[in-house]
mmCIF file of N, CA and C in Angstrom:
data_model
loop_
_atom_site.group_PDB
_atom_site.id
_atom_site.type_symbol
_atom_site.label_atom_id
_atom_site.label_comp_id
_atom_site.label_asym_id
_atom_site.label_seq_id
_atom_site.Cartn_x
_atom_site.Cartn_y
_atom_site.Cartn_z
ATOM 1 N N UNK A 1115 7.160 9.516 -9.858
ATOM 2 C CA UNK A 1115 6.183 8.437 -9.715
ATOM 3 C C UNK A 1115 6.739 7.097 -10.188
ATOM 4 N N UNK A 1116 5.926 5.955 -9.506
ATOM 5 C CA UNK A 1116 6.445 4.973 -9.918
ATOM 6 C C UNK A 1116 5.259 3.748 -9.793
ATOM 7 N N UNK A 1117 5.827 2.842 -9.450
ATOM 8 C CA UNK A 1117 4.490 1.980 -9.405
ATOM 9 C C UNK A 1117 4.117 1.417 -7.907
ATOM 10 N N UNK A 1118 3.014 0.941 -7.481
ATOM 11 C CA UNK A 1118 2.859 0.840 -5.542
ATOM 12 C C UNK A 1118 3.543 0.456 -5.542
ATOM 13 N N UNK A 1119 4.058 -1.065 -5.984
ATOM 14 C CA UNK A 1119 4.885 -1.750 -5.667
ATOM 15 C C UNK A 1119 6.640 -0.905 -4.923
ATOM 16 N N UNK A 1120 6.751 -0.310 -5.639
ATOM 17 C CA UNK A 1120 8.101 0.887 -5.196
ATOM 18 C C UNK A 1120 7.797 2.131 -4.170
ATOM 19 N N UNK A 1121 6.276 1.771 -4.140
ATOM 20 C CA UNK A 1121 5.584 3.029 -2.537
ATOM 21 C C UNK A 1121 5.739 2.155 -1.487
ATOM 22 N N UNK A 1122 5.232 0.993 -2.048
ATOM 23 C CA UNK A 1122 5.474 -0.092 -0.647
ATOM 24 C C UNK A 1122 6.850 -0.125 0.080
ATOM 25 N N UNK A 1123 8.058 -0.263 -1.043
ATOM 26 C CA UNK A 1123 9.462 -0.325 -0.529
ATOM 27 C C UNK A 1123 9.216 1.063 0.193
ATOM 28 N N UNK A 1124 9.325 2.226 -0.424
ATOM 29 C CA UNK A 1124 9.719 3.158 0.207
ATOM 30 C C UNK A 1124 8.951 3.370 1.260
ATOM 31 N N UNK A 1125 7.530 3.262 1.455
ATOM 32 C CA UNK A 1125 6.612 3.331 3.054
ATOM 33 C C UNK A 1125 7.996 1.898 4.073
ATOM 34 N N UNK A 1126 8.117 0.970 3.770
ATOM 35 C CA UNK A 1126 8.439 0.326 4.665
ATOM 36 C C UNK A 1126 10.146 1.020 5.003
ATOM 37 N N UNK A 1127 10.732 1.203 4.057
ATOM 38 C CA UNK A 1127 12.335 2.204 4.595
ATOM 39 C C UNK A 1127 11.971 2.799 4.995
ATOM 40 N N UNK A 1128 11.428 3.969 4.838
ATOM 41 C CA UNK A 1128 10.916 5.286 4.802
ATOM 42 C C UNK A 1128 10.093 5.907 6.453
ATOM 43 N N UNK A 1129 9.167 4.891 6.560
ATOM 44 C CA UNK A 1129 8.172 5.411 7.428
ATOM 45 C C UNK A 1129 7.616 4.017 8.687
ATOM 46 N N UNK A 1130 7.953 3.070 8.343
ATOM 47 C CA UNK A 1130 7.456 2.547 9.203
ATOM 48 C C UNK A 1130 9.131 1.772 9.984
ATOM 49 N N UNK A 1131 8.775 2.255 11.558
ATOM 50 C CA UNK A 1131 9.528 2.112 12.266
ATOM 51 C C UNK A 1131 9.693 1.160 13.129
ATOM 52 N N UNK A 1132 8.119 -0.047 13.486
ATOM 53 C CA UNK A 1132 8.051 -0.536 14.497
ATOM 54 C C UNK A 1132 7.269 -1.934 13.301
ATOM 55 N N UNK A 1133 7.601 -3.144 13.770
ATOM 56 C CA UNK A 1133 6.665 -3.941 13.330
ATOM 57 C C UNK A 1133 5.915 -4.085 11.942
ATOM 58 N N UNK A 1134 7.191 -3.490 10.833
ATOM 59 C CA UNK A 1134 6.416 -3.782 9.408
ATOM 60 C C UNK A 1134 5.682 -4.957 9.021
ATOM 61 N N UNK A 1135 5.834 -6.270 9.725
ATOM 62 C CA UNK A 1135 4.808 -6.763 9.263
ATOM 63 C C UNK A 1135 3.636 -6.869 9.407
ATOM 64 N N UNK A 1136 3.383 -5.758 10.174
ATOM 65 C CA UNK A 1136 1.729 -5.853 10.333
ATOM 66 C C UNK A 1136 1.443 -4.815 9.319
ATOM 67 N N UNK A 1137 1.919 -4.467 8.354
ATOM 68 C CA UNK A 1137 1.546 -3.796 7.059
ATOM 69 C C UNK A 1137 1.987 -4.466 6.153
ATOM 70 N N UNK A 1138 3.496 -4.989 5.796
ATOM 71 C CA UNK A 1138 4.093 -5.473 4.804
ATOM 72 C C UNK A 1138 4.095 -7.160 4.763
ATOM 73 N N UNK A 1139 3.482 -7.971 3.992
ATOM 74 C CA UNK A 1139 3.479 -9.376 3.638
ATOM 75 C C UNK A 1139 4.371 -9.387 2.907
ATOM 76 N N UNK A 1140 5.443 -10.031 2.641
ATOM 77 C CA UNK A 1140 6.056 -10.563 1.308
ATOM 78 C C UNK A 1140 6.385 -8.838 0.717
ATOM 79 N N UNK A 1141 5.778 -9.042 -0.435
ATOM 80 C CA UNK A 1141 6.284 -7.377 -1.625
ATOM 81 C C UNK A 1141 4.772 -6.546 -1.550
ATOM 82 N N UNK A 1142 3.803 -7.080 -0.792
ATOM 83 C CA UNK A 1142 2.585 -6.378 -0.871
ATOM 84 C C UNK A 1142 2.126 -6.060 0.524
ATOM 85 N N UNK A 1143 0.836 -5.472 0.722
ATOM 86 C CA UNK A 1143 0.450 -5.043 1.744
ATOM 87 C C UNK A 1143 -0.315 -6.632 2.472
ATOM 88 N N UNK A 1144 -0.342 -6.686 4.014
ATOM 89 C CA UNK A 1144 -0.897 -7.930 4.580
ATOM 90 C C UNK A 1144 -2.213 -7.955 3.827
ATOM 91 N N UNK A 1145 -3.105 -8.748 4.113
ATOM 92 C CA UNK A 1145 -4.423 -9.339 4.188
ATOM 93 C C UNK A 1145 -5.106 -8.721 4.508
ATOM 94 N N UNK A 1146 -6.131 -7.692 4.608
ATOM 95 C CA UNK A 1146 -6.940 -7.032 5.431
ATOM 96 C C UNK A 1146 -6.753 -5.981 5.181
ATOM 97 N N UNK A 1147 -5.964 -5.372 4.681
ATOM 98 C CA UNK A 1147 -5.727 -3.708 4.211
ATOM 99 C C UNK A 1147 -5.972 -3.489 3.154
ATOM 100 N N UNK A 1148 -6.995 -2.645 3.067
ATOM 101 C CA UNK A 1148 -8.019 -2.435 1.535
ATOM 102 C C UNK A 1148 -6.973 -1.447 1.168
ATOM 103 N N UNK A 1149 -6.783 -1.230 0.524
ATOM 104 C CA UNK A 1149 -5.993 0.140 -0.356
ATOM 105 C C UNK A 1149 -6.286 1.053 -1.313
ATOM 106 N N UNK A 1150 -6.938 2.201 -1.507
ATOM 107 C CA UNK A 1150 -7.538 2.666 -2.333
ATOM 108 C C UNK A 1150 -6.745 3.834 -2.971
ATOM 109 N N UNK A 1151 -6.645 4.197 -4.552
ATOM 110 C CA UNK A 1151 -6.164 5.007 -5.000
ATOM 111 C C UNK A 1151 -7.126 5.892 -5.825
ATOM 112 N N UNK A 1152 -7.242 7.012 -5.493
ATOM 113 C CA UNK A 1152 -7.924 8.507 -6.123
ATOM 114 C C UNK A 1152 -9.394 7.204 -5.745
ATOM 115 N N UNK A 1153 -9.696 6.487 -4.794
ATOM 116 C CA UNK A 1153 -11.101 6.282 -4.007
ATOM 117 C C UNK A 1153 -11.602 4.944 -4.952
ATOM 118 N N UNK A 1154 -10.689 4.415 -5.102
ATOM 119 C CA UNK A 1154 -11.259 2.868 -6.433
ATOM 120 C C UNK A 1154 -10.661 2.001 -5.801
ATOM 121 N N UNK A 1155 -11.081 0.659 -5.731
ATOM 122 C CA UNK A 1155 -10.223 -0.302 -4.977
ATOM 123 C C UNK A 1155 -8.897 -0.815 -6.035
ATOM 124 N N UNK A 1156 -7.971 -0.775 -5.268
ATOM 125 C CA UNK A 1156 -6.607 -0.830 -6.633
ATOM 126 C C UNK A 1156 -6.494 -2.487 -7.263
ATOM 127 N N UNK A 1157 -7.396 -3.516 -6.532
ATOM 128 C CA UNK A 1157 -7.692 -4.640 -7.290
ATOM 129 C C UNK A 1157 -8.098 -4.437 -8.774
ATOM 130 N N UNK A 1158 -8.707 -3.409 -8.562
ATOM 131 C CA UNK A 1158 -9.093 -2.832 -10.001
ATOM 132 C C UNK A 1158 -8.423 -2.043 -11.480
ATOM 133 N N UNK A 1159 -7.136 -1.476 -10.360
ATOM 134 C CA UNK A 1159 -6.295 -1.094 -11.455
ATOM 135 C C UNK A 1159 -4.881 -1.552 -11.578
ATOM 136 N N UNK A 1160 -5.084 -3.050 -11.193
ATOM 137 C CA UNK A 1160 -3.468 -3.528 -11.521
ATOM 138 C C UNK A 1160 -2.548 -4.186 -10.200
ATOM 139 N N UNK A 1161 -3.140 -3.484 -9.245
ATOM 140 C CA UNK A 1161 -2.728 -3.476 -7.835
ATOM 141 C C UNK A 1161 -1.306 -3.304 -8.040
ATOM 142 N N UNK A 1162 -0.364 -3.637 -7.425
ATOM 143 C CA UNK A 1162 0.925 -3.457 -7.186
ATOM 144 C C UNK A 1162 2.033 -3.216 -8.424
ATOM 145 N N UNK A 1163 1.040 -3.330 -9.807
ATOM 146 C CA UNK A 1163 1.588 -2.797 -11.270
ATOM 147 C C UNK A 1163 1.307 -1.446 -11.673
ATOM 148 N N UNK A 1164 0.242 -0.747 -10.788
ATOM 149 C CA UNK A 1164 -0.594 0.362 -10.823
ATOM 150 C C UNK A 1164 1.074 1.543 -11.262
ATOM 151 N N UNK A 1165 0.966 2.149 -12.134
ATOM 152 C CA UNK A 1165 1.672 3.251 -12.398
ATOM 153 C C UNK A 1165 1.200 4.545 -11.538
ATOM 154 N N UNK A 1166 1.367 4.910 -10.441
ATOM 155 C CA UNK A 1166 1.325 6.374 -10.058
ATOM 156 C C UNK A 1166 1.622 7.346 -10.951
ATOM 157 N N UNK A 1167 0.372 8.518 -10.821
ATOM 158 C CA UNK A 1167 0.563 9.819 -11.259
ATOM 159 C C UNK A 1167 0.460 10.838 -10.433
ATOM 160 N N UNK A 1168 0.390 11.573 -10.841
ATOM 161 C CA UNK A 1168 0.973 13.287 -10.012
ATOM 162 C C UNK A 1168 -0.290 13.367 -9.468
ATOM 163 N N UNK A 1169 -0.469 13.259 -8.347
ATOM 164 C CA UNK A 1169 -1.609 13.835 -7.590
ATOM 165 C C UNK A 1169 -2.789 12.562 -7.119
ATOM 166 N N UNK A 1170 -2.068 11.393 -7.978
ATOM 167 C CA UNK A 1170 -2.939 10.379 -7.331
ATOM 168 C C UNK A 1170 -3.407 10.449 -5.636
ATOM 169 N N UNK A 1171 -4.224 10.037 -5.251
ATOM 170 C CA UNK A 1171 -4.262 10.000 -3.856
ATOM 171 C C UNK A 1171 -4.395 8.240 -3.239
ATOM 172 N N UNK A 1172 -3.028 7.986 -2.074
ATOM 173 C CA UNK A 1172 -3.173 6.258 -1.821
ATOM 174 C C UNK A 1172 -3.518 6.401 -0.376
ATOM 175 N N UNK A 1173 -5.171 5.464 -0.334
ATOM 176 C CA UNK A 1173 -5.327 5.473 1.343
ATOM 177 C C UNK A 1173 -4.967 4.010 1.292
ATOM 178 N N UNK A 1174 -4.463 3.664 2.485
ATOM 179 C CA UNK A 1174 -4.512 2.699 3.408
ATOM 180 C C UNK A 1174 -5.419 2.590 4.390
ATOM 181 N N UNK A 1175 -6.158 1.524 4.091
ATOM 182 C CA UNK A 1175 -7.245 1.298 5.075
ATOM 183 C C UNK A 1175 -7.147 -0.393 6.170
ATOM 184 N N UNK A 1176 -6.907 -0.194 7.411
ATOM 185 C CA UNK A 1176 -6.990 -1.500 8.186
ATOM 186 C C UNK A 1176 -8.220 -2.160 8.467
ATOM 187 N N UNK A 1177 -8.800 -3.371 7.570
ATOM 188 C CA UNK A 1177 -10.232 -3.975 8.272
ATOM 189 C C UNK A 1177 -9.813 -4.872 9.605
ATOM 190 N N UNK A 1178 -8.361 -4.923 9.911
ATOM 191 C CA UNK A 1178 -8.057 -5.779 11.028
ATOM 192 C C UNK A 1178 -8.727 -4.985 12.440
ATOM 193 N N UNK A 1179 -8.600 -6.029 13.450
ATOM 194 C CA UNK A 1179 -8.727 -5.221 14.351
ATOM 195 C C UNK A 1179 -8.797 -6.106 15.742
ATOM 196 N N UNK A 1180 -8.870 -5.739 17.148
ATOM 197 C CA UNK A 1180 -8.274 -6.535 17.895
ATOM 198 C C UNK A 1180 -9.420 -7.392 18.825
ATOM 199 N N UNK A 1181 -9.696 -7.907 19.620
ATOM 200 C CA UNK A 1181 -10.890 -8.668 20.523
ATOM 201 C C UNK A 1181 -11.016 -9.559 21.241
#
């Protein structure tokens, strides 16, 4: 474990293949993507200082959308 900030690096090496910036701003996630860990908004716990633990659970959620 480590902290989002080092989930973020590794989601963007790792897993995203096409167009990271429509997830990745700068060192954080874009504008519009709520992010929730074990179901709390992570504004709440530090956000991108947040220490991961064993079994935490991280959703990514998109409020973007197209029209």
């Amino acid at each position: 474990p480590g902290d989002i900030r080092s989930l973020l690096v590794w989601i963007k090496k790792n897993l995203l293949k096409e167009r990271p910036e429509l997830f990745i701003q700068g060192d954080s996630v874009r504008p519009g993507i709520l992010v929730l860990v074990n179901d709390a908004d992570w504004e709440l716990l530090g956000e991108l200082d947040y220490q991961l633990q064993d079994q935490d659970s991280v959703l990514f959620i998109s409020t973007l959308h197209g029209g």
